[in-house]
Amino acid sequence: MLPQLIRRLGLMIFTVWGAVSLTFVILRLAPGDQATVQLGPDATAADVSALREELGLDRPMLVQYLDYLGSAITGDFGESYRFRDSATAVILDRFPATVLLAGTATALALTIGLLLGVLAGRAPGGLTDRAISGITLVMQAIPSFWSGIMLILLMALTLRLLPSAGSGDLRHLVLPAITLAIPFTALVARITRSSVAEVTAEPYIMTARSKGLSERLVLSRHALRNSVIPVVTIVSLHIGTLMGGAVIVEQVFAWEGVGSLLVGAVGNRDYAIVQGTTVLLAIVVVTMNLLADVLNARLDPRIRAGVTS
Amino acid sequence: MTTMGLVQNPAPPTPLVPARTRRATVRRVVAAVPIIIFGLYVVAAIIGPLLIDYSPVGGELDDRLLAPGSVLSDGSTALFGTDALGRDLFGQVVYGARTSVFIGTLVVLISALAGITVGTVAGYRGGKTDLVASRIIDVLLAFPGILLAIVIAGVFDRSLAIVVIALSVTNWIGFARLSRSMAMTLRERDWVKSATVMGVRRRRILARHILPFIAGPTFALATTEFAGAILAEASLSFLGLGLPSASVSWGQTIAAGKEYLASAWWISAIPGIALALLVICVGFTGDRLTRYFGRKQ
Amino acid sequence: MTAAAGLRITDLTVTYPGPRAGGLVGRRTPITAVDAVSLEVAPDETLALVGESGSGKSTIARAVVGLVAASAGSIDFDGASLLNLRPRDQWARRNIAMIFQDPRSALNPRLSAAASIGEAWEAHPDVAPEGVRRDQRRRRAAVVDLLAQVGLDPDVAGKRPTALSGGQCQRVSIARALALSPKLLICDEAVSALDVSVQAQVLQLLVGVREARSLSMLFITHDLGVVRQVADRVAVMRRGELVESADVHTLFTAPQHDYTQELLAAAVDLDVRS
Amino acid sequence: DDDTSDSGGEAGGGEIAVAGQFPTESIDPNGPLAIDGGTRVASIQLYSPLLETIGPGEFDPRAAESWEINDTATEFTFTLRAGITFSDGSPITGHDVAASFERTVASDSPFSANFVDVSVAATDTTVTFTTAAPDPALPAKLTGLMITPAGATEDSYLDTPVTSGPFQVESFTPGGDLVMVPNEHYWGDQPQVDQLTIRSIPEVAARVTALETGELDVIWGISDDQVTQLGGNTEVEVVSAVGSAVTTMWMNASTPALEKAEVRRALWQAVDFEKKIDALYPESGEPADSVLAPTVFGYAPQEPVVYDPDAARQALIDAGFDFDTTLRFHFSQAQFRQWVDSVVADLAAIGVHAEALEKEQAVYTEDLLALNWDINIQQVGTLGLDASYNLGRLYTCAAERTGYCNPELDEMLRRAGTSVDPAEREAAYAEATELIWTEAVGMYPMFVKNLFATRTSVSGFEPDGEGLPRFDTVSVDE
Amino acid sequence: MNDTLRVRDLTILLPGPRGMADVVDGVSFDMVEGRTTGLIGESGSGKSLTAMALVGLIPETGVVSGQVLLGEENLLEAGRARIRQVRGTEISVVFQDPSTALNPTMTIGDQVGEILRGRRVSRGQARVRAAELLDHVGIPDAAARVGAYPHEFSGGMRQRAMIALALAGRPRFILADEPTTALDVTVQARILALLGRLRDEDHLSMLLVSHDLRVMSHVADDLVVMYAGRVCERGGARAVLNRPLHPYTDALVRSVPSVHVRSAIADPLPGSPANPFDRPAGCPFNPRCPRAEDRCRTEVPALREIAPGRLSACHLAEELT
Ligand SMILES: Nc1ncnc2c1ncn2[C@@H]1O[C@H](COP(=O)(O)OP(=O)(O)OP(=O)(O)O)[C@@H](O)[C@H]1O
Ligand SMILES: Nc1ncnc2c1ncn2[C@@H]1O[C@H](COP(=O)(O)OP(=O)(O)OP(=O)(O)O)[C@@H](O)[C@H]1O
Ligand SMILES: [Mg+2]
Ligand SMILES: [Mg+2]
Ligand code: NI
């Protein structure tokens, strides 16, 4: 077991390295560098080149890259010029808020999505199925920022039920979590639907029926567990989509997570923050994928045994 | 007659036949609706701008924020109302359709082309090629959703090309994954093996025995990605990272109208509905295609 | 010609990467599917390859046509080695044709029967009948001729596999295999998927073709009754190894190896008129 | 009153929450983000300057009791109030002021560009600034210098720094909420509220909603349309404050198409700014009659440019303008979009092609400095409310900012910048302003007021001289 | 006792390319206690549908009519609850491919014992019983293997487990749908021997679906031959195979090559099996029948008794005796 885990970890590290390098490259390709942005239109050319030197931006690209990589390994993404603090500290400060938001949204999406998906997949082509298909399509078709603002206007302004924006107690969490969960719920529901539909066509479901089990038992004991396996895999692949959605939702609701931090940092060319955030989010995605694999191994004895299915 | 077990109890078959065909016709018509609507969008995108005269800079400030159906100062009627600069929203929606459909199409074309090429070759050849491709895909998959698009669109100068590139950078992965896995299964099909055994050249095998089968599901995926690209463009516009201001797109209009949701809802809502409707229609079509090609597998 | 005419397999060993051992992503433990097997198929001879499921029969066939790489041993045909051919040298194998088990999936569902058959000629213009690559009429005539040889009507030429029955599909596959006039025909369970009544049709056709063209045949099957009908010699495999090989009569009347005996004992005949 | 649950207990106290559009990423008043929107608003509440501007060329003492300027305007000595202390109770000395000044100069912020070749010396009660060249505008520039302890470093500002203003920090998350309570050691009047929270809500719809629901008490960064929308709400009041910002649209005189002043004037004439202001900025805009805002020292009103498209077109034809050229109209902030689009439309109406180019911030800056544009739009403010920051810095030939170069103008600006006599300076700036106006170095269509919306429960809200929100006089009744 | 399961006029309609078609048409036969009834026919002839219809496991889109009589009770008219009660305890099923018919994520023991758990048997007791059953079907070291997952079993063991699962509810009727097709010959022989043993020991009635005539000839007592959804011949197995009363059965018997005697390849039947969705007019076998006459092409032959216990649906059956 150990060597496999090490291999898997090696793959993770490779992936994160790739993510780190890609961000580096993109930011270096971008027009204008940190020095010009930092000093603004009032700076003289001498000031700019002095700052460039100070930041090490005048060194050869490869040197900068290796240097950056070297410190990235130790968790150091440099200092944010705006926050005057280590980027890692700034990001980690904001991270719990994003975890809370994304976690709540995931929990919501999984509960409702699985329910809808099972209802639809139980009788593919039926009325329920088509109704749920329609609903989920609509849920996926509405941009998050739009549904977010609409929810604010409805729940906060018109009904005065919930606070509109900002962080704080749990009531602040409700609207952003719902907004973020809407498309994700639809996704989970759609994947679950097709998975359940596929599994219920498997011969072993017929076997279960031939034992005289009730449909409910057939579904809960035989179909569900097997349907969840592909759902876990695909949903884990979409964790990234969720995190991307979080960026926008945080912006709408002034949720102080890494998403809104990133948007600000991109605008201000705060390289350290941009790089650190992307890498952190990449690590989250990769870790979630690993967790999903572990979960699947728990759910499916064949995966545990290494039988490729 | 009885029904048993799992049988749902449909009425006796014989008298049903005419009703069944009628219902089938109705169903076929209903099923065609999304495609027809989608077609209308495409037509609007292509010829709309030729019919409707709209200038993105031609606002009359006296006509700001007029509700749908209002009469403008020049005597014409603004079917969908006007925006904060007094520009006719109907024209904006039609012109925006062109941009959005264009961006969606371009993103899908680029991503599909790149994705299918990489995926098919990797899946078919396997070995090192596949390893390299899979690792690249892994790396890109680690980037959350539109994050990469935000970074790219955020740090480069605004232009249509940048938006298209930013969206394509992650979009092609879906195509690559799909075609890779399909190529891997197809590779094991006996007809591919027969061709290999007969000494048919690799390129020809790809073209004749593999790609045609990837085409269908890819097309189904393309519809979803098309919708996704349009939505993503809207999200970028919302963050202020979208197209240059001179271009008209739904995303821009929706984002511009978000300030007026409480007062002039139509600015955001109408292109929003246009967008959602298109995405839904495309989604329906995609679902049908997916199911169709899924069944054919 | 030389003494080495026909197919000669010496100490062939084939390993597959195998499933990942344990855990989430383990190292792959290689599976030795074929272990030091030596076989010969003389010209005009039919060798039947039998054995339990997973014993490596198909793997040998695949190795001969280059679908899998051998890890050790040699495969020669008419004195020339078939190992390590580059993809573009595949024409060297044009003397060997293969017929697969599933009649439908062996044909590209998007191509008409004529297109499937004609593909062989496009890949090997040097050995194609004259003019078939450019002249549509000649091409059609050649296809119809081949179809006739496998007992199919000319109108089958324009049909796709979905419009054909299983037996017809298998005949088209055979026609395609014959298009390059091979010397060796490998049939991997070529009749197993067919209904009994259709199985007899295809068997009869194969035997007829073999006689008419004096083909060698490597015939893989699990039906000992069929073996008895078509084979000259039989090779019995078990778990990647060759356990016994003998001519048909000897093997069926005096099996040497325990496994062969078990196999024969398990194979019942129709309990009728006896 | 965050949400609605917790109301201030003590009489006259209460808590208020306010929000703007930009996050407060730093509360270091002398750091690189010193003039960042969020940081400035925070600094005003947290720190004391030596002096503050109360009108063009008029100052009020704050931490300084008095100051003296020598005859050549090269030496400025400030005497601090006696017995003033920081929030931790330690005394504020001249050394603290000097250290603050030095940190500002070293910070590489745009603010530090104000203090080239200025040296500082201090005693416990005084601080003396010496400039290499005469700089009569120095007191104005020093209004932005906030006093922090001598021992302060960047790290001091990460959570709860020692402050010198009416408030002190209760808690601070960079980019998140800044919670303040009254500074009990403050030398001036104690703030009325018990707690002040500044947060940022980037989405304007969310911000306005939060004000309407009472989650926030004061918001800013709202557009005129929002004001219209809020008009129906009796619980909300709109306050506007004159700042120093002027909507400035330079026309690049170094490009051949815009070389002639007649052409530039004609273009100005071709745009119906009055209508634009009426329609787009009824609340925050006011037609401008000068390059500088009336609050600024050096302001001199000019003859307004009257909208006359026909005359404009004729003038262009007379000047031999090539109607085939496309003018690159360059901007970077989304807030200018509507404005730019409608200007482009007006120009199009007289046959002049202008192309709106919205640029990414870094690209915009680069192009701006490289004079890689034909028309440009910015809101130009005047830090310290002295024309030297604006005219003196941006309009000289050496600055190469506007594309316009005129030795005569250089001379006027030099005089205005070095003269010790305020009257003479004022006259020189008036002369320069007239030249800039008539030569149409740019179009100067609008003075920009800052808009604030407050709940009616809030009283005593009054923005400071530069139009920034101040909360030390605010009180709230539940 | 209701020891016989009688199938009468079973007809199954399924949606096809051209509307609903009777894919199974008027099938009648009996499953008698202690006897194995063989159901034979080419692929697509409706064997599996017929067998599954006995326990109500046909596709949801299908429509069934006719009678399946367990004693006097018509199972086709019974309610859902009753059918569920019948499944597994009166009639149970052994499926063709044990590798897909077993739930991959559930242990063998749980799957075998599951049917008992509905009857207030604890999980532990169910496991003990499952171990007994696995032992009964010849799985070595059964007690240790109840916790194994299907993928840890070989194909033959899986099929044994599948049989144990079918026996768990102590049914009297077993429907075995091609239980050995997926297995090796040697394994196949053992499984068939096991099924024979169980039939005798437990007095079971068995319906064995297969297209392997050789197997059938050794295991079946009675034979039902189907062609294109209809029964074309029925009778005692030995009698049917010895002297077929239908040209189709005759051709089948001739097509099977002998293992122990070298035989020439028989003259095969021409053409391909009829598609039940597109049955030819008259006798469905007529296009391939060497004896076909005019009336074979127009008139559907009725299944009728030609000799005692021998039924045939050929117009010319009398001539074949
Ligand atoms: N592509 C592959 N990857 C890994 N292992 C394989 C692969 N193909 C076959 N094997 C393994 O190699 C062994 C031999 O397989 P092969 O297909 O040659 O057997 P066979 O005798 O043809 O069996 P059957 O009668 O079932 O067709 C088996 O254990 C099988 O699991
Ligand atoms: N779910 C279904 N939907 C539509 N048609 C079906 C379905 N299941 C079976 N059929 C059709 O019903 C006919 C009879 O099928 P059945 O499975 O009973 O054949 P069979 O005799 O068991 O064949 P095999 O030997 O291949 O198992 C076939 O033509 C088949 O295509
Ligand atoms: Mg094989
Ligand atoms: Mg069947
Ligand atoms: Ni009935």
Tab-separated table of N, CA and C in Angstrom, chain B residues 98-159:
chain	number	residue	atom	x	y	z
B	98	ARG	N	-24.688	37.744	-31.838
B	98	ARG	CA	-23.618	37.473	-32.799
B	98	ARG	C	-22.291	37.257	-32.059
B	99	THR	N	-21.974	38.182	-31.155
B	99	THR	CA	-20.712	38.048	-30.428
B	99	THR	C	-20.697	36.761	-29.613
B	100	SER	N	-21.780	36.540	-28.864
B	100	SER	CA	-21.797	35.378	-27.986
B	100	SER	C	-21.715	34.087	-28.791
B	101	VAL	N	-22.531	34.008	-29.831
B	101	VAL	CA	-22.502	32.796	-30.650
B	101	VAL	C	-21.125	32.651	-31.303
B	102	PHE	N	-20.575	33.778	-31.694
B	102	PHE	CA	-19.258	33.739	-32.328
B	102	PHE	C	-18.197	33.251	-31.341
B	103	ILE	N	-18.220	33.817	-30.147
B	103	ILE	CA	-17.239	33.397	-29.137
B	103	ILE	C	-17.431	31.924	-28.802
B	104	GLY	N	-18.693	31.553	-28.542
B	104	GLY	CA	-18.973	30.156	-28.223
B	104	GLY	C	-18.458	29.240	-29.314
B	105	THR	N	-18.783	29.594	-30.563
B	105	THR	CA	-18.380	28.745	-31.678
B	105	THR	C	-16.866	28.671	-31.776
B	106	LEU	N	-16.238	29.827	-31.657
B	106	LEU	CA	-14.789	29.858	-31.824
B	106	LEU	C	-14.104	29.045	-30.727
B	107	VAL	N	-14.562	29.257	-29.499
B	107	VAL	CA	-13.965	28.515	-28.377
B	107	VAL	C	-14.148	27.018	-28.594
B	108	VAL	N	-15.371	26.646	-28.972
B	108	VAL	CA	-15.630	25.224	-29.156
B	108	VAL	C	-14.794	24.674	-30.310
B	109	LEU	N	-14.703	25.445	-31.391
B	109	LEU	CA	-13.931	24.965	-32.530
B	109	LEU	C	-12.465	24.759	-32.145
B	110	ILE	N	-11.902	25.776	-31.515
B	110	ILE	CA	-10.487	25.680	-31.147
B	110	ILE	C	-10.279	24.535	-30.165
B	111	SER	N	-11.125	24.512	-29.111
B	111	SER	CA	-10.914	23.472	-28.105
B	111	SER	C	-11.154	22.101	-28.692
B	112	ALA	N	-12.191	21.977	-29.521
B	112	ALA	CA	-12.487	20.658	-30.069
B	112	ALA	C	-11.325	20.202	-30.943
B	113	LEU	N	-10.839	21.119	-31.742
B	113	LEU	CA	-9.757	20.743	-32.646
B	113	LEU	C	-8.538	20.280	-31.846
B	114	ALA	N	-8.163	21.117	-30.878
B	114	ALA	CA	-6.984	20.771	-30.081
B	114	ALA	C	-7.247	19.519	-29.259
B	115	GLY	N	-8.408	19.497	-28.601
B	115	GLY	CA	-8.719	18.376	-27.718
B	115	GLY	C	-8.787	17.062	-28.457
B	116	ILE	N	-9.476	17.067	-29.592
B	116	ILE	CA	-9.633	15.810	-30.324
B	116	ILE	C	-8.277	15.345	-30.834
B	117	THR	N	-7.494	16.272	-31.339
B	117	THR	CA	-6.186	15.861	-31.849
B	117	THR	C	-5.363	15.220	-30.734
B	118	VAL	N	-5.218	15.943	-29.643
B	118	VAL	CA	-4.403	15.416	-28.546
B	118	VAL	C	-4.994	14.114	-28.005
B	119	GLY	N	-6.302	14.167	-27.715
B	119	GLY	CA	-6.950	13.015	-27.092
B	119	GLY	C	-6.897	11.784	-27.965
B	120	THR	N	-7.231	11.946	-29.231
B	120	THR	CA	-7.279	10.786	-30.108
B	120	THR	C	-5.893	10.187	-30.273
B	121	VAL	N	-4.934	11.031	-30.526
B	121	VAL	CA	-3.583	10.513	-30.737
B	121	VAL	C	-3.083	9.831	-29.460
B	122	ALA	N	-3.309	10.506	-28.320
B	122	ALA	CA	-2.847	9.915	-27.057
B	122	ALA	C	-3.547	8.587	-26.798
B	123	GLY	N	-4.854	8.584	-26.970
B	123	GLY	CA	-5.612	7.369	-26.689
B	123	GLY	C	-5.270	6.249	-27.643
B	124	TYR	N	-5.057	6.598	-28.886
B	124	TYR	CA	-4.799	5.553	-29.867
B	124	TYR	C	-3.374	5.036	-29.766
B	125	ARG	N	-2.429	5.934	-29.621
B	125	ARG	CA	-1.047	5.488	-29.579
B	125	ARG	C	-0.655	4.930	-28.232
B	126	GLY	N	-1.268	5.457	-27.171
B	126	GLY	CA	-0.919	4.976	-25.841
B	126	GLY	C	0.531	5.279	-25.523
B	127	GLY	N	1.093	4.540	-24.587
B	127	GLY	CA	2.507	4.657	-24.272
B	127	GLY	C	2.910	6.052	-23.837
B	128	LYS	N	4.056	6.479	-24.334
B	128	LYS	CA	4.635	7.744	-23.872
B	128	LYS	C	3.780	8.935	-24.268
B	129	THR	N	3.297	8.907	-25.521
B	129	THR	CA	2.441	9.998	-25.981
B	129	THR	C	1.293	10.207	-24.999
B	130	ASP	N	0.674	9.105	-24.637
B	130	ASP	CA	-0.466	9.176	-23.747
B	130	ASP	C	-0.044	9.708	-22.386
B	131	LEU	N	1.101	9.242	-21.950
B	131	LEU	CA	1.592	9.655	-20.635
B	131	LEU	C	1.757	11.173	-20.584
B	132	VAL	N	2.434	11.695	-21.597
B	132	VAL	CA	2.667	13.140	-21.635
B	132	VAL	C	1.337	13.884	-21.683
B	133	ALA	N	0.461	13.450	-22.586
B	133	ALA	CA	-0.829	14.131	-22.716
B	133	ALA	C	-1.605	14.055	-21.404
B	134	SER	N	-1.595	12.885	-20.777
B	134	SER	CA	-2.371	12.744	-19.544
B	134	SER	C	-1.847	13.663	-18.456
B	135	ARG	N	-0.519	13.792	-18.393
B	135	ARG	CA	0.036	14.653	-17.350
B	135	ARG	C	-0.340	16.105	-17.601
B	136	ILE	N	-0.276	16.522	-18.859
B	136	ILE	CA	-0.669	17.905	-19.166
B	136	ILE	C	-2.126	18.128	-18.772
B	137	ILE	N	-2.936	17.149	-19.107
B	137	ILE	CA	-4.354	17.265	-18.770
B	137	ILE	C	-4.525	17.322	-17.257
B	138	ASP	N	-3.791	16.471	-16.547
B	138	ASP	CA	-3.841	16.489	-15.082
B	138	ASP	C	-3.558	17.875	-14.539
B	139	VAL	N	-2.486	18.451	-15.073
B	139	VAL	CA	-2.077	19.766	-14.580
B	139	VAL	C	-3.193	20.781	-14.809
B	140	LEU	N	-3.745	20.777	-16.029
B	140	LEU	CA	-4.779	21.767	-16.322
B	140	LEU	C	-6.043	21.498	-15.528
B	141	LEU	N	-6.300	20.213	-15.262
B	141	LEU	CA	-7.493	19.885	-14.481
B	141	LEU	C	-7.373	20.391	-13.055
B	142	ALA	N	-6.143	20.596	-12.623
B	142	ALA	CA	-5.960	21.067	-11.257
B	142	ALA	C	-6.381	22.519	-11.118
B	143	PHE	N	-6.545	23.219	-12.248
B	143	PHE	CA	-6.959	24.612	-12.155
B	143	PHE	C	-8.459	24.697	-11.998
B	144	PRO	N	-8.882	25.349	-10.938
B	144	PRO	CA	-10.302	25.424	-10.698
B	144	PRO	C	-11.030	26.215	-11.778
B	145	GLY	N	-11.986	25.556	-12.388
B	145	GLY	CA	-12.949	26.188	-13.288
B	145	GLY	C	-12.420	27.319	-14.126
B	146	ILE	N	-13.046	28.475	-14.010
B	146	ILE	CA	-12.676	29.566	-14.894
B	146	ILE	C	-11.507	30.358	-14.325
B	147	LEU	N	-10.872	29.795	-13.306
B	147	LEU	CA	-9.772	30.521	-12.661
B	147	LEU	C	-8.684	30.917	-13.645
B	148	LEU	N	-8.301	29.950	-14.479
B	148	LEU	CA	-7.236	30.236	-15.426
B	148	LEU	C	-7.680	31.335	-16.396
B	149	ALA	N	-8.954	31.247	-16.769
B	149	ALA	CA	-9.490	32.272	-17.666
B	149	ALA	C	-9.429	33.635	-16.995
B	150	ILE	N	-9.735	33.665	-15.704
B	150	ILE	CA	-9.698	34.938	-14.980
B	150	ILE	C	-8.277	35.488	-14.982
B	151	VAL	N	-7.328	34.598	-14.700
B	151	VAL	CA	-5.945	35.062	-14.638
B	151	VAL	C	-5.496	35.565	-16.010
B	152	ILE	N	-5.781	34.779	-17.040
B	152	ILE	CA	-5.324	35.186	-18.373
B	152	ILE	C	-6.026	36.459	-18.820
B	153	ALA	N	-7.362	36.449	-18.716
B	153	ALA	CA	-8.097	37.621	-19.166
B	153	ALA	C	-7.759	38.823	-18.296
B	154	GLY	N	-7.364	38.552	-17.063
B	154	GLY	CA	-7.086	39.637	-16.142
B	154	GLY	C	-5.752	40.317	-16.393
B	155	VAL	N	-4.762	39.545	-16.789
B	155	VAL	CA	-3.443	40.166	-16.893
B	155	VAL	C	-3.110	40.620	-18.309
B	156	PHE	N	-3.831	40.111	-19.298
B	156	PHE	CA	-3.536	40.568	-20.659
B	156	PHE	C	-4.489	41.678	-21.052
B	157	ASP	N	-4.142	42.364	-22.109
B	157	ASP	CA	-4.976	43.454	-22.575
B	157	ASP	C	-6.276	42.875	-23.134
B	158	ARG	N	-7.310	43.664	-22.973
B	158	ARG	CA	-8.611	43.180	-23.409
B	158	ARG	C	-8.688	43.012	-24.916
B	159	SER	N	-9.185	41.861	-25.327
B	159	SER	CA	-9.508	41.706	-26.740
B	159	SER	C	-10.291	40.431	-26.890
